[in-house]
Every structure is written in C-alpha cells, then in structure tokens.
C-alpha positions in Angstrom: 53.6 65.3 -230.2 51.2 64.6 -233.2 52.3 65.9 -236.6 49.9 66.4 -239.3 51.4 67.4 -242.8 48.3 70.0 -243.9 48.4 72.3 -246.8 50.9 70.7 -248.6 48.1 69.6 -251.2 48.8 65.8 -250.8 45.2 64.9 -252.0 46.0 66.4 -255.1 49.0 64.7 -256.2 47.8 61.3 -257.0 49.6 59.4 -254.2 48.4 56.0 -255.2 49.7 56.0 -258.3 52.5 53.5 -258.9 54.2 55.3 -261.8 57.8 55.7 -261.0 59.6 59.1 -261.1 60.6 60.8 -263.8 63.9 59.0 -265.4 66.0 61.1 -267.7 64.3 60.5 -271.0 61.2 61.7 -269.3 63.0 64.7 -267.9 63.5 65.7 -271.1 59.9 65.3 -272.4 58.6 67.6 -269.6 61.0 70.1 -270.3 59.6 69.7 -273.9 56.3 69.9 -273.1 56.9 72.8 -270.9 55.5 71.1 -267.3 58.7 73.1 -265.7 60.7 75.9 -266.7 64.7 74.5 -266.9 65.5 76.5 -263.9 62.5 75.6 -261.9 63.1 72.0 -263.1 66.6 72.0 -261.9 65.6 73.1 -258.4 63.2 70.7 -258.1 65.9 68.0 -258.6 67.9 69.2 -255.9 64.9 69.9 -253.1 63.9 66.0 -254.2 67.0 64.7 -254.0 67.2 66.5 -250.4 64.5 65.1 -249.5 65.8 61.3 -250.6 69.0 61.7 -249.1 66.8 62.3 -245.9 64.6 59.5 -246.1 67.9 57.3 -246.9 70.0 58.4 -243.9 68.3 59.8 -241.3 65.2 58.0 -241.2 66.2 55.2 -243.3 64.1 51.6 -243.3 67.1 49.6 -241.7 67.2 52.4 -239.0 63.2 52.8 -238.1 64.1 48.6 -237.9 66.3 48.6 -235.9 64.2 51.1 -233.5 61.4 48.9 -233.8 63.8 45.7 -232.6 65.6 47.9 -229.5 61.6 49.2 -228.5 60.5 45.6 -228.1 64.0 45.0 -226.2 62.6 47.9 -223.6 59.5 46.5 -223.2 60.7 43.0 -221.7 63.8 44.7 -219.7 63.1 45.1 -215.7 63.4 48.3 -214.4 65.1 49.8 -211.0 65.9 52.1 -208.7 69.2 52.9 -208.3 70.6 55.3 -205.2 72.9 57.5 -205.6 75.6 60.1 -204.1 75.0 63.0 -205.9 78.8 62.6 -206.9 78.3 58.9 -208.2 77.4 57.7 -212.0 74.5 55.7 -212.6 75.5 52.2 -212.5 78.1 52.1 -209.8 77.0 49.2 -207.7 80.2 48.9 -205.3 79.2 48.1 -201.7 82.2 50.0 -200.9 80.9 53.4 -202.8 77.4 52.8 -201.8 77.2 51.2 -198.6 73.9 49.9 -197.3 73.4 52.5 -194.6 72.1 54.3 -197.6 68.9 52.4 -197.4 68.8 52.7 -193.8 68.4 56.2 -194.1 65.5 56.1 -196.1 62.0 56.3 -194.8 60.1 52.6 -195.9 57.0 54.2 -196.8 58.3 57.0 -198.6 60.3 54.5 -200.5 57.6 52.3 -201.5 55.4 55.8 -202.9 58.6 56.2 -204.9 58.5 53.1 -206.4 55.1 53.5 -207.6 55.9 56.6 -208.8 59.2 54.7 -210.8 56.6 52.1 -212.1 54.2 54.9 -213.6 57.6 57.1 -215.0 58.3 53.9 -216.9 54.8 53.1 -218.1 54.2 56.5 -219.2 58.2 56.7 -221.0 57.3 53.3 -223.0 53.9 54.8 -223.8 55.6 57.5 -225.3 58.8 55.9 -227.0 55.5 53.7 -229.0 53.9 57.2 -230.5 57.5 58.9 -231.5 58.4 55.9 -233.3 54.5 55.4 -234.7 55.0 59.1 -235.8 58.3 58.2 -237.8 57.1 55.4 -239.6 53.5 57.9 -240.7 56.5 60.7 -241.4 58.5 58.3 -243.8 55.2 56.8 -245.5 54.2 60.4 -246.1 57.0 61.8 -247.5 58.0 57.9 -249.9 54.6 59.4 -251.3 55.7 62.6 -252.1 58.5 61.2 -254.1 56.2 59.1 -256.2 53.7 62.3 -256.9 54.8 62.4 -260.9 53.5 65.5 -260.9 56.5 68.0 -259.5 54.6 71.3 -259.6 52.7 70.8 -256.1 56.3 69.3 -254.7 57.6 72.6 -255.0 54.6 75.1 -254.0 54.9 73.0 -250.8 58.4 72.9 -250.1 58.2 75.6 -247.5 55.7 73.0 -245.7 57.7 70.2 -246.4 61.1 71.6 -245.1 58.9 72.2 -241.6 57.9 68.7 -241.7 61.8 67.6 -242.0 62.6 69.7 -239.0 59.9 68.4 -236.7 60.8 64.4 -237.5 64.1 65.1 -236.9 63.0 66.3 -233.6 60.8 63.3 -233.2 63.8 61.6 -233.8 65.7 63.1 -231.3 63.2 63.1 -228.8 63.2 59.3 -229.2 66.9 58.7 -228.7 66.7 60.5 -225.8 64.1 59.0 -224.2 65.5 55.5 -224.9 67.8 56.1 -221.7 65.7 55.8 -218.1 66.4 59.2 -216.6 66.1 60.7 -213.0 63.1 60.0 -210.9 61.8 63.1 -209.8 61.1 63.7 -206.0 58.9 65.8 -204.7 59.3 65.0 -201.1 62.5 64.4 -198.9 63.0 60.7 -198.7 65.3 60.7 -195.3 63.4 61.4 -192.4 64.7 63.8 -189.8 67.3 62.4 -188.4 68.5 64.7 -185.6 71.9 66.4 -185.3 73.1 63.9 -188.1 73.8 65.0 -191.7 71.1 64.0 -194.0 73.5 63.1 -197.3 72.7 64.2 -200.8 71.3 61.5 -202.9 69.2 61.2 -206.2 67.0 58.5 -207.6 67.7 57.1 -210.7 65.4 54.6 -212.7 68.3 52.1 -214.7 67.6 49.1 -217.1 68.2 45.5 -216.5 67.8 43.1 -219.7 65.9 40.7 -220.2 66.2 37.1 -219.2 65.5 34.4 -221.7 65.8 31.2 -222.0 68.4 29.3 -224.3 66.2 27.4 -226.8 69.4 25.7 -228.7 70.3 24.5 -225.0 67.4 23.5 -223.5 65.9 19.8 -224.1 63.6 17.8 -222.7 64.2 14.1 -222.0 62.3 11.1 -221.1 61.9 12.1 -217.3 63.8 15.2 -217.1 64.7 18.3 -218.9 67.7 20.3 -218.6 67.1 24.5 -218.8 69.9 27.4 -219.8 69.0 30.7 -219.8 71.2 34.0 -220.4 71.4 37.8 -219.9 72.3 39.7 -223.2 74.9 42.1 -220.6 75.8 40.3 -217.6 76.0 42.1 -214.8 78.5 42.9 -212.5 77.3 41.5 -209.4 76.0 37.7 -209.4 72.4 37.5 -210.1 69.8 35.3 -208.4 67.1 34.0 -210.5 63.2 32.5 -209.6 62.8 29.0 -212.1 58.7 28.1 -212.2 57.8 25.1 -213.6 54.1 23.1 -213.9 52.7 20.1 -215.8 50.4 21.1 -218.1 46.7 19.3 -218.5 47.5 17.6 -215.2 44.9 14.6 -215.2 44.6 13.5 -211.7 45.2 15.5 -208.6 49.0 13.8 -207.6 49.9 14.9 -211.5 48.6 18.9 -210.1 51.5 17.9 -207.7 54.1 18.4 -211.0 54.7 22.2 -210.2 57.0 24.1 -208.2 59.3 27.4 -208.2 62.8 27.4 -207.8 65.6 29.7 -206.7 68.6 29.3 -208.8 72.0 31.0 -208.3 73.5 29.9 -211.8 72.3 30.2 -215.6 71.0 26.4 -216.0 69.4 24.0 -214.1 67.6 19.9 -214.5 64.5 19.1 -213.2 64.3 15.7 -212.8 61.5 12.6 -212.2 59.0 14.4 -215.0 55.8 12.3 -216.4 57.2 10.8 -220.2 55.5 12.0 -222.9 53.8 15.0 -221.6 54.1 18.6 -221.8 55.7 21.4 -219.3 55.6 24.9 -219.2 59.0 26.8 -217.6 59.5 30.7 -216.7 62.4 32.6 -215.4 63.2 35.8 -214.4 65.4 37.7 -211.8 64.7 37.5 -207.7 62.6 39.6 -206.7 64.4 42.9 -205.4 63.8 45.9 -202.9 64.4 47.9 -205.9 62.9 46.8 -208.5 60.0 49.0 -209.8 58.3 47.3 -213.0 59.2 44.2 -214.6 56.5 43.5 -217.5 57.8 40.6 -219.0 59.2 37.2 -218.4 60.6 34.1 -221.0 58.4 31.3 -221.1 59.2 27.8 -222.3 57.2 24.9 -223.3 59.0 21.5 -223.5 57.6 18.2 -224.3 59.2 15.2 -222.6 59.9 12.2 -224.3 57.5 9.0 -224.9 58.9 6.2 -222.3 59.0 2.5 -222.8 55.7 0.3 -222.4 54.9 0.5 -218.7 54.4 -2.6 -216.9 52.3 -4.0 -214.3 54.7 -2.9 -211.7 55.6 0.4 -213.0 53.7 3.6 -212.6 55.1 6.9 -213.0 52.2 8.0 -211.2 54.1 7.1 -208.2 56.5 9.3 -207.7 55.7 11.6 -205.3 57.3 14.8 -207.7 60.2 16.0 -209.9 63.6 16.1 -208.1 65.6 19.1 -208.7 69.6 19.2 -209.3 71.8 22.3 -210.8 73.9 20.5 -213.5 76.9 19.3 -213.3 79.9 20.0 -215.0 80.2 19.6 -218.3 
C-alpha cells in the first residue's frame, strides 16, 4: 500500500513556512479581519485539534520510535519452523506433546522446499513491515505540515480528504501490528507421504521468532593472552540452547599467526579463549547451532577485542610458538 494525499491543495498552503499556529490573540485578529466566519472558525478548532490529538496518540513520535527500535529487533531475530498438531499453540516445544515421530513422517525433500518457501515468507514480511512503517513516518510529516499551514481556509475545504487519509494510516497501522507476529506458512502440497493403511496426522507449519544473540560488551574483556566472552538472549528459551563461537586473528602476519582461528560449539552463555598473541586484535561471532528448522537467520553479533600489550619479550620467548589458543568454558565465579 502506497498512499498519496492528492487534492487536498497542500502546494498551496505554504508548508515551509515556520510561522507557528494561530495563538489566541491572533484568533482574535482573524476573526477581526474576517479570514473565518466565528462558526466556521470554531469548527476549524475542533477538526485541528482532532487531527493533533491523532498525531499525539495514535501515531505519536515516541510510538513510530519505538516501531522503528522493535523493526531493527526483527531484522537480527532467526526465524523457524515450528510443527504442529493442529490442536497445539505455537510455541509448545514439549517432546512429550510433539514427539519426534513427527519429523519422521515428513517427506525430506518436501521439507527442505518448505523451508525455502519459510525463508522467502520472511524476506518478503520484513520487506513489507519497512514500507508500512516508511508510509507512517511520510503520513505524520504530512499531516505536522498541515498543522503549521497558517492559512485555515484550505484545512477545511480538504477535510473530507484529510479524514480519508486518517482512516487509511490507521489501517497502515494496523496492518503493521499485525504483521509484526510470523504467521502460518502456507502449503500447497501434502508434506507426509503416503504412508499406507496408517493415519496421516493433521499438522500445520508455523514460522516463529527466535531473538537475537549478542554479545555482552560490559562482560567481555580481553586480556594479555586471553579474552573471556558473555553473551545473552533477550527471552531465554525454554529448552537449553547450543551456540557456534567463531573467532580469528585479525592482520595475521605470518602463516602460523593465520593458525589464530577457530569455531567453537558452546553449550553455556560465556566462554575464554586462551594462548592469544599480546597486543593484537581479534574478531568474535556468535549465534545459535545450526538447526533442521531453522529457515533464515540474517544477522549475527560481532565483536572486536584488542588484547593487551605483554612485557618485553626475550631471547627465549616467542609467542610465535605456540602452536594456537587453548579453549576453556569459565569457571565458576
């Protein structure tokens, strides 16, 4: 959707003009001078301060913000498959409601389409969610300059106009809180093959949200020869997540230091590398394991850390070496 206010004679009222509204003194000279009629006057107070009650509450500056902060939340989030009973709610991960037989069911190949077909639903639902909320923010610019018109004549031999452009942001609106929730995945092919005399179960295909996983950057510091990593989830989940840890020297300047790399499967929220070069600079990721089910996952927290200058090196010390960074989960604190 693409709404274009036309005919409500916008070029005409002097929209880059910073003169404020009319305050009451001024009220009074208009009616003075005759711009308005007392009765038209008065009716053009209430549409106006219609239309500011609008602009304050329903499509307010802190609220398009705050849309603007949970879009760029969606567009690092990982997003899944989920299958379902047709009886189940989204989100129930029991292995005892949903046992695993479910996916054994399921033809591989008709899966993996479906996934593909998960990946482009999201794509296109993010493209989307980015053009509502573009066409709130050109709805609310439009009508601030309406308010600052001084002139209040073309205000109301518009208002019909104007009324039908409050209507279709607040459908805008709507359209863009609803779409903030992954919905159903829709199938257009059976995805359990024939089976024989068995029952083929009812299921459904659901696309769900994961957030994203970033690193704490309070929590994690680099030492001389070692740096120690924390990461969280804004919602935890449920059920334990495994994580994938990368990690790699950067500028290596010899073809052992190229050796400073690695990726690391980690079962916990923080983690130490150890045996790092002093003094130089490495760059950390981390995001979830990879999973069966996951569909698109267009983001992941990156970290650079510098490690601390070491002492003088000797002639029998050489941090060149080590043959590569140890790697220990932390210890108890």
């Amino acid at each position: 959707m693409n709404f274009q206010v036309t005919g409500l004679g916008l070029d005409k009222m002097k929209l880059d003009s910073p003169q404020s509204f009319l305050d009451q003194e001024e009220v009074e000279e208009a009616e003075d001078g005759q711009l308005l009629e007392p009765e038209a006057w008065r009716t053009y107070v209430e549409r106006r301060n219609a239309l500011q009650e609008f602009l304050t509450s329903d499509l307010s500056p802190h609220l398009l913000k705050r849309h603007h902060a949970r879009m760029e939340l969606l567009k690092k989030c990982s997003y899944y498959i989920e299958i379902l009973p047709k009886h189940l709610a989204l989100g129930d991960q029991n292995p005892l409601v949903l046992p695993t037989t479910m996916f054994q069911l399921i033809d591989p190949w008709k899966f993996q389409r479906m996934k593909k077909v998960g990946a482009a639903q999201t794509k296109i639902q993010l493209l989307l969610l980015g053009d509502l909320l573009e066409q709130l923010d050109h709805g609310r610019s439009e009508l601030d300059a309406l308010l600052e018109s001084p002139d209040p004549r073309p205000f109301l031999a518009g208002w019909g106009l104007v009324e039908q452009r409050l209507a279709d942001l607040s459908a805008v609106m709507d359209s863009f809180l609803a779409m903030m929730v992954p919905g159903r995945l829709h199938v257009k092919h059976r995805l359990v093959s024939d089976i024989g005399a068995t029952k083929i179960p009812h299921i459904r295909l659901m696309l769900s949200t994961k957030m994203p996983v970033m690193f704490d950057r309070k929590e994690s510091v680099a030492h001389q020869d070692w740096v120690s990593l924390r990461w969280f989830v804004t919602i935890q989940q449920a059920v334990p997540e495994q994580f994938e840890l990368r990690y790699k020297l950067l500028d290596p300047r010899t073809q052992q230091e190229c050796m400073q790399c690695g990726i690391i499967p980690v079962a916990t929220c923080a983690f130490d590398i150890r045996n790092l070069l002093p003094n130089r600079a490495y760059k950390f990721t981390v995001k979830r394991a990879e999973s069966y089910t996951l569909v698109y996952e267009p983001w992941r927290d990156s970290l650079t850390l510098h490690t601390r200058p070491g002492p003088p090196e000797g002639p029998a010390s050489s941090w060149l070496g080590k043959l590569g960074p140890s790697l220990t989960a932390p210890s108890e604190r």
